[in-house]
Amino acid sequence: MNRLDHLLWILAEECGEVAHRASKAARFGMCEVQPGQLTTNAERILGEWYHAIAAIEMLIDEGHLTLPSEPEVRAAIERKKLQVAQYFSYSALCGRVDGARWLQPATDTSETNDSAGAAP
Protein backbone atom coordinates (compact mmCIF):
# COMPACT_ATOMS: atom_id res chain seq x y z
CA MET A 1 0.00 0.00 0.00
CA ASN A 2 1.25 3.48 -0.80
CA ARG A 3 0.29 6.86 0.67
CA LEU A 4 -2.50 7.43 -1.88
CA ASP A 5 -4.02 4.03 -1.10
CA HIS A 6 -3.82 4.82 2.60
CA LEU A 7 -5.59 8.17 2.20
CA LEU A 8 -8.29 6.62 0.02
CA TRP A 9 -8.93 3.95 2.66
CA ILE A 10 -9.12 6.66 5.32
CA LEU A 11 -11.62 8.60 3.19
CA ALA A 12 -13.72 5.47 2.64
CA GLU A 13 -13.72 4.68 6.36
CA GLU A 14 -14.69 8.21 7.34
CA CYS A 15 -17.53 8.29 4.78
CA GLY A 16 -18.73 4.98 6.21
CA GLU A 17 -18.66 6.50 9.69
CA VAL A 18 -20.75 9.46 8.48
CA ALA A 19 -23.27 6.97 7.11
CA HIS A 20 -23.20 5.00 10.37
CA ARG A 21 -23.88 8.09 12.46
CA ALA A 22 -26.66 9.19 10.08
CA SER A 23 -28.34 5.79 10.42
CA LYS A 24 -28.16 6.05 14.21
CA ALA A 25 -29.69 9.54 14.08
CA ALA A 26 -32.48 8.29 11.79
CA ARG A 27 -33.25 5.47 14.23
CA PHE A 28 -32.80 7.24 17.57
CA GLY A 29 -33.02 10.97 16.82
CA MET A 30 -30.55 13.77 16.24
CA CYS A 31 -30.49 14.78 19.93
CA GLU A 32 -29.98 11.28 21.35
CA VAL A 33 -26.74 10.69 23.23
CA GLN A 34 -25.61 7.09 22.95
CA PRO A 35 -24.90 5.48 26.34
CA GLY A 36 -21.25 5.98 27.19
CA GLN A 37 -20.91 9.00 24.88
CA LEU A 38 -20.94 12.73 25.63
CA THR A 39 -22.17 14.10 22.31
CA THR A 40 -25.44 13.94 20.38
CA ASN A 41 -25.91 12.10 17.12
CA ALA A 42 -25.98 15.47 15.37
CA GLU A 43 -22.60 16.42 16.85
CA ARG A 44 -21.18 13.01 15.99
CA ILE A 45 -22.33 13.28 12.36
CA LEU A 46 -20.50 16.58 12.04
CA GLY A 47 -17.40 15.17 13.74
CA GLU A 48 -17.23 12.33 11.24
CA TRP A 49 -17.89 14.78 8.39
CA TYR A 50 -14.90 16.85 9.53
CA HIS A 51 -12.77 13.72 9.45
CA ALA A 52 -13.87 13.04 5.85
CA ILE A 53 -13.09 16.65 4.90
CA ALA A 54 -9.62 16.26 6.44
CA ALA A 55 -8.98 13.18 4.28
CA ILE A 56 -10.13 15.08 1.17
CA GLU A 57 -7.91 18.02 2.08
CA MET A 58 -4.94 15.67 2.38
CA LEU A 59 -5.73 14.23 -1.06
CA ILE A 60 -5.86 17.80 -2.42
CA ASP A 61 -2.70 18.89 -0.59
CA GLU A 62 -0.80 15.92 -2.01
CA GLY A 63 -2.00 16.60 -5.57
CA HIS A 64 -4.35 13.62 -5.94
CA LEU A 65 -7.50 15.75 -6.20
CA THR A 66 -8.09 19.23 -7.55
CA LEU A 67 -10.60 21.39 -5.74
CA PRO A 68 -12.88 23.19 -8.22
CA SER A 69 -13.52 26.91 -7.94
CA GLU A 70 -15.98 28.15 -5.30
CA PRO A 71 -18.66 28.90 -7.95
CA GLU A 72 -18.30 25.34 -9.32
CA VAL A 73 -18.58 23.87 -5.83
CA ARG A 74 -21.67 25.99 -5.05
CA ALA A 75 -23.29 25.04 -8.36
CA ALA A 76 -22.69 21.32 -7.71
CA ILE A 77 -24.13 21.64 -4.20
CA GLU A 78 -27.21 23.47 -5.46
CA ARG A 79 -27.76 20.81 -8.16
CA LYS A 80 -27.64 18.12 -5.49
CA LYS A 81 -30.10 20.00 -3.26
CA LEU A 82 -32.52 20.25 -6.19
CA GLN A 83 -32.13 16.54 -6.90
CA VAL A 84 -32.81 15.68 -3.24
CA ALA A 85 -35.98 17.83 -3.32
CA GLN A 86 -37.14 16.14 -6.52
CA TYR A 87 -36.67 12.65 -5.11
CA PHE A 88 -38.33 13.65 -1.83
CA SER A 89 -41.36 14.79 -3.81
CA TYR A 90 -41.34 11.54 -5.76
CA SER A 91 -41.15 9.57 -2.51
CA ALA A 92 -44.21 11.50 -1.31
CA LEU A 93 -46.06 10.64 -4.51
CA CYS A 94 -45.23 7.00 -3.81
CA GLY A 95 -46.74 7.34 -0.33
CA ARG A 96 -43.40 6.93 1.46
CA VAL A 97 -43.19 10.32 3.24
CA ASP A 98 -45.17 10.76 6.46
CA GLY A 99 -47.50 13.76 6.45
CA ALA A 100 -46.40 14.90 2.99
CA ARG A 101 -49.79 15.17 1.24
CA TRP A 102 -48.92 18.85 0.68
CA LEU A 103 -46.12 17.76 -1.68
CA GLN A 104 -48.45 15.94 -4.03
CA PRO A 105 -49.73 17.87 -7.06
CA ALA A 106 -53.44 18.69 -7.22
CA THR A 107 -54.51 15.86 -9.51
CA ASP A 108 -57.14 13.15 -9.54
CA THR A 109 -56.75 11.40 -6.18
CA SER A 110 -58.47 8.24 -7.40
CA GLU A 111 -55.19 7.00 -8.92
CA THR A 112 -53.07 4.59 -6.92
CA ASN A 113 -49.54 5.35 -5.87
CA ASP A 114 -48.34 2.62 -8.24
CA SER A 115 -49.35 4.76 -11.23
CA ALA A 116 -46.89 7.50 -10.32
CA GLY A 117 -44.44 6.37 -13.00
CA ALA A 118 -40.69 6.34 -13.02
CA ALA A 119 -38.47 8.26 -10.66
CA PRO A 120 -37.56 11.82 -11.68
mmCIF file of N, CA, C and O in Angstrom, residues 39-85:
data_model
loop_
_atom_site.group_PDB
_atom_site.id
_atom_site.type_symbol
_atom_site.label_atom_id
_atom_site.label_comp_id
_atom_site.label_asym_id
_atom_site.label_seq_id
_atom_site.Cartn_x
_atom_site.Cartn_y
_atom_site.Cartn_z
ATOM 1 N N THR A 39 -21.653 13.221 23.361
ATOM 2 C CA THR A 39 -22.167 14.102 22.311
ATOM 3 C C THR A 39 -23.398 13.492 21.650
ATOM 4 O O THR A 39 -23.590 12.275 21.637
ATOM 5 N N THR A 40 -24.216 14.377 21.063
ATOM 6 C CA THR A 40 -25.443 13.942 20.384
ATOM 7 C C THR A 40 -25.107 13.315 19.035
ATOM 8 O O THR A 40 -23.989 13.473 18.511
ATOM 9 N N ASN A 41 -26.089 12.645 18.467
ATOM 10 C CA ASN A 41 -25.905 12.099 17.124
ATOM 11 C C ASN A 41 -25.602 13.198 16.116
ATOM 12 O O ASN A 41 -24.782 13.011 15.222
ATOM 13 N N ALA A 42 -26.248 14.350 16.274
ATOM 14 C CA ALA A 42 -25.976 15.473 15.369
ATOM 15 C C ALA A 42 -24.517 15.903 15.449
ATOM 16 O O ALA A 42 -23.850 16.116 14.424
ATOM 17 N N GLU A 43 -24.009 16.025 16.659
ATOM 18 C CA GLU A 43 -22.604 16.418 16.845
ATOM 19 C C GLU A 43 -21.662 15.344 16.302
ATOM 20 O O GLU A 43 -20.620 15.669 15.715
ATOM 21 N N ARG A 44 -22.034 14.093 16.468
ATOM 22 C CA ARG A 44 -21.177 13.013 15.991
ATOM 23 C C ARG A 44 -21.170 12.921 14.461
ATOM 24 O O ARG A 44 -20.135 12.616 13.868
ATOM 25 N N ILE A 45 -22.307 13.222 13.829
ATOM 26 C CA ILE A 45 -22.333 13.280 12.356
ATOM 27 C C ILE A 45 -21.339 14.325 11.875
ATOM 28 O O ILE A 45 -20.525 14.064 10.977
ATOM 29 N N LEU A 46 -21.413 15.519 12.458
ATOM 30 C CA LEU A 46 -20.496 16.584 12.044
ATOM 31 C C LEU A 46 -19.042 16.218 12.314
ATOM 32 O O LEU A 46 -18.166 16.489 11.484
ATOM 33 N N GLY A 47 -18.769 15.586 13.444
ATOM 34 C CA GLY A 47 -17.403 15.171 13.740
ATOM 35 C C GLY A 47 -16.856 14.223 12.684
ATOM 36 O O GLY A 47 -15.714 14.376 12.221
ATOM 37 N N GLU A 48 -17.675 13.267 12.276
ATOM 38 C CA GLU A 48 -17.226 12.329 11.236
ATOM 39 C C GLU A 48 -17.092 13.032 9.893
ATOM 40 O O GLU A 48 -16.189 12.732 9.107
ATOM 41 N N TRP A 49 -17.978 13.998 9.626
ATOM 42 C CA TRP A 49 -17.887 14.779 8.389
ATOM 43 C C TRP A 49 -16.571 15.553 8.347
ATOM 44 O O TRP A 49 -15.900 15.601 7.318
ATOM 45 N N TYR A 50 -16.176 16.128 9.474
ATOM 46 C CA TYR A 50 -14.903 16.852 9.527
ATOM 47 C C TYR A 50 -13.737 15.913 9.241
ATOM 48 O O TYR A 50 -12.764 16.305 8.581
ATOM 49 N N HIS A 51 -13.830 14.695 9.726
ATOM 50 C CA HIS A 51 -12.766 13.719 9.447
ATOM 51 C C HIS A 51 -12.697 13.415 7.952
ATOM 52 O O HIS A 51 -11.599 13.297 7.381
ATOM 53 N N ALA A 52 -13.847 13.289 7.307
ATOM 54 C CA ALA A 52 -13.871 13.042 5.853
ATOM 55 C C ALA A 52 -13.286 14.239 5.103
ATOM 56 O O ALA A 52 -12.513 14.065 4.151
ATOM 57 N N ILE A 53 -13.640 15.441 5.536
ATOM 58 C CA ILE A 53 -13.091 16.645 4.900
ATOM 59 C C ILE A 53 -11.568 16.671 5.055
ATOM 60 O O ILE A 53 -10.842 17.022 4.118
ATOM 61 N N ALA A 54 -11.076 16.288 6.229
ATOM 62 C CA ALA A 54 -9.623 16.259 6.438
ATOM 63 C C ALA A 54 -8.958 15.302 5.457
ATOM 64 O O ALA A 54 -7.901 15.623 4.887
ATOM 65 N N ALA A 55 -9.553 14.146 5.232
ATOM 66 C CA ALA A 55 -8.984 13.184 4.279
ATOM 67 C C ALA A 55 -8.989 13.768 2.867
ATOM 68 O O ALA A 55 -8.000 13.642 2.128
ATOM 69 N N ILE A 56 -10.069 14.445 2.498
ATOM 70 C CA ILE A 56 -10.126 15.076 1.171
ATOM 71 C C ILE A 56 -9.080 16.174 1.060
ATOM 72 O O ILE A 56 -8.404 16.290 0.033
ATOM 73 N N GLU A 57 -8.936 16.963 2.106
ATOM 74 C CA GLU A 57 -7.914 18.018 2.076
ATOM 75 C C GLU A 57 -6.519 17.429 1.905
ATOM 76 O O GLU A 57 -5.688 17.997 1.188
ATOM 77 N N MET A 58 -6.243 16.303 2.561
ATOM 78 C CA MET A 58 -4.936 15.666 2.384
ATOM 79 C C MET A 58 -4.748 15.192 0.947
ATOM 80 O O MET A 58 -3.664 15.348 0.370
ATOM 81 N N LEU A 59 -5.812 14.658 0.343
ATOM 82 C CA LEU A 59 -5.725 14.232 -1.059
ATOM 83 C C LEU A 59 -5.479 15.433 -1.978
ATOM 84 O O LEU A 59 -4.725 15.338 -2.946
ATOM 85 N N ILE A 60 -6.081 16.572 -1.652
ATOM 86 C CA ILE A 60 -5.856 17.804 -2.424
ATOM 87 C C ILE A 60 -4.434 18.303 -2.201
ATOM 88 O O ILE A 60 -3.710 18.597 -3.159
ATOM 89 N N ASP A 61 -4.032 18.382 -0.928
ATOM 90 C CA ASP A 61 -2.697 18.887 -0.594
ATOM 91 C C ASP A 61 -1.593 18.081 -1.271
ATOM 92 O O ASP A 61 -0.551 18.627 -1.632
ATOM 93 N N GLU A 62 -1.820 16.784 -1.421
ATOM 94 C CA GLU A 62 -0.796 15.918 -2.011
ATOM 95 C C GLU A 62 -0.956 15.768 -3.520
ATOM 96 O O GLU A 62 -0.262 14.968 -4.148
ATOM 97 N N GLY A 63 -1.874 16.552 -4.119
ATOM 98 C CA GLY A 63 -2.002 16.600 -5.567
ATOM 99 C C GLY A 63 -2.819 15.482 -6.190
ATOM 100 O O GLY A 63 -2.797 15.317 -7.418
ATOM 101 N N HIS A 64 -3.565 14.728 -5.389
ATOM 102 C CA HIS A 64 -4.351 13.620 -5.935
ATOM 103 C C HIS A 64 -5.740 14.057 -6.369
ATOM 104 O O HIS A 64 -6.374 13.376 -7.181
ATOM 105 N N LEU A 65 -6.210 15.158 -5.829
ATOM 106 C CA LEU A 65 -7.502 15.746 -6.205
ATOM 107 C C LEU A 65 -7.276 17.226 -6.463
ATOM 108 O O LEU A 65 -6.377 17.837 -5.868
ATOM 109 N N THR A 66 -8.126 17.795 -7.298
ATOM 110 C CA THR A 66 -8.091 19.231 -7.549
ATOM 111 C C THR A 66 -9.423 19.813 -7.120
ATOM 112 O O THR A 66 -10.476 19.378 -7.608
ATOM 113 N N LEU A 67 -9.383 20.759 -6.218
ATOM 114 C CA LEU A 67 -10.605 21.392 -5.744
ATOM 115 C C LEU A 67 -11.088 22.371 -6.806
ATOM 116 O O LEU A 67 -10.337 23.250 -7.246
ATOM 117 N N PRO A 68 -12.342 22.238 -7.241
ATOM 118 C CA PRO A 68 -12.878 23.193 -8.219
ATOM 119 C C PRO A 68 -13.015 24.581 -7.599
ATOM 120 O O PRO A 68 -12.893 24.742 -6.381
ATOM 121 N N SER A 69 -13.324 25.542 -8.431
ATOM 122 C CA SER A 69 -13.521 26.910 -7.937
ATOM 123 C C SER A 69 -14.756 26.961 -7.047
ATOM 124 O O SER A 69 -15.634 26.098 -7.124
ATOM 125 N N GLU A 70 -14.826 27.990 -6.205
ATOM 126 C CA GLU A 70 -15.979 28.149 -5.305
ATOM 127 C C GLU A 70 -17.300 28.180 -6.074
ATOM 128 O O GLU A 70 -18.256 27.526 -5.664
ATOM 129 N N PRO A 71 -17.393 28.917 -7.204
ATOM 130 C CA PRO A 71 -18.661 28.896 -7.955
ATOM 131 C C PRO A 71 -19.020 27.485 -8.459
ATOM 132 O O PRO A 71 -20.188 27.110 -8.461
ATOM 133 N N GLU A 72 -18.025 26.711 -8.872
ATOM 134 C CA GLU A 72 -18.296 25.344 -9.323
ATOM 135 C C GLU A 72 -18.776 24.470 -8.167
ATOM 136 O O GLU A 72 -19.697 23.665 -8.323
ATOM 137 N N VAL A 73 -18.162 24.637 -7.011
ATOM 138 C CA VAL A 73 -18.580 23.875 -5.829
ATOM 139 C C VAL A 73 -20.012 24.243 -5.458
ATOM 140 O O VAL A 73 -20.852 23.367 -5.229
ATOM 141 N N ARG A 74 -20.312 25.544 -5.409
ATOM 142 C CA ARG A 74 -21.669 25.986 -5.053
ATOM 143 C C ARG A 74 -22.684 25.459 -6.048
ATOM 144 O O ARG A 74 -23.775 25.028 -5.667
ATOM 145 N N ALA A 75 -22.362 25.518 -7.333
ATOM 146 C CA ALA A 75 -23.295 25.036 -8.363
ATOM 147 C C ALA A 75 -23.557 23.538 -8.191
ATOM 148 O O ALA A 75 -24.707 23.086 -8.297
ATOM 149 N N ALA A 76 -22.518 22.764 -7.912
ATOM 150 C CA ALA A 76 -22.688 21.323 -7.707
ATOM 151 C C ALA A 76 -23.551 21.041 -6.480
ATOM 152 O O ALA A 76 -24.415 20.157 -6.499
ATOM 153 N N ILE A 77 -23.338 21.807 -5.424
ATOM 154 C CA ILE A 77 -24.129 21.637 -4.200
ATOM 155 C C ILE A 77 -25.593 21.988 -4.466
ATOM 156 O O ILE A 77 -26.505 21.257 -4.041
ATOM 157 N N GLU A 78 -25.834 23.068 -5.165
ATOM 158 C CA GLU A 78 -27.211 23.470 -5.460
ATOM 159 C C GLU A 78 -27.900 22.444 -6.358
ATOM 160 O O GLU A 78 -29.092 22.166 -6.173
ATOM 161 N N ARG A 79 -27.179 21.874 -7.319
ATOM 162 C CA ARG A 79 -27.756 20.809 -8.162
ATOM 163 C C ARG A 79 -28.170 19.615 -7.308
ATOM 164 O O ARG A 79 -29.233 19.033 -7.510
ATOM 165 N N LYS A 80 -27.327 19.250 -6.348
ATOM 166 C CA LYS A 80 -27.644 18.115 -5.487
ATOM 167 C C LYS A 80 -28.852 18.421 -4.612
ATOM 168 O O LYS A 80 -29.724 17.558 -4.419
ATOM 169 N N LYS A 81 -28.950 19.631 -4.084
ATOM 170 C CA LYS A 81 -30.103 19.996 -3.264
ATOM 171 C C LYS A 81 -31.397 19.898 -4.073
ATOM 172 O O LYS A 81 -32.421 19.421 -3.570
ATOM 173 N N LEU A 82 -31.348 20.343 -5.316
ATOM 174 C CA LEU A 82 -32.516 20.251 -6.186
ATOM 175 C C LEU A 82 -32.885 18.790 -6.429
ATOM 176 O O LEU A 82 -34.058 18.405 -6.367
ATOM 177 N N GLN A 83 -31.880 17.959 -6.677
ATOM 178 C CA GLN A 83 -32.126 16.540 -6.898
ATOM 179 C C GLN A 83 -32.757 15.886 -5.658
ATOM 180 O O GLN A 83 -33.691 15.098 -5.770
ATOM 181 N N VAL A 84 -32.254 16.225 -4.482
ATOM 182 C CA VAL A 84 -32.814 15.680 -3.238
ATOM 183 C C VAL A 84 -34.283 16.087 -3.113
ATOM 184 O O VAL A 84 -35.144 15.274 -2.772
ATOM 185 N N ALA A 85 -34.596 17.351 -3.393
ATOM 186 C CA ALA A 85 -35.977 17.829 -3.316
ATOM 187 C C ALA A 85 -36.868 17.093 -4.309
ATOM 188 O O ALA A 85 -38.001 16.719 -3.984
#
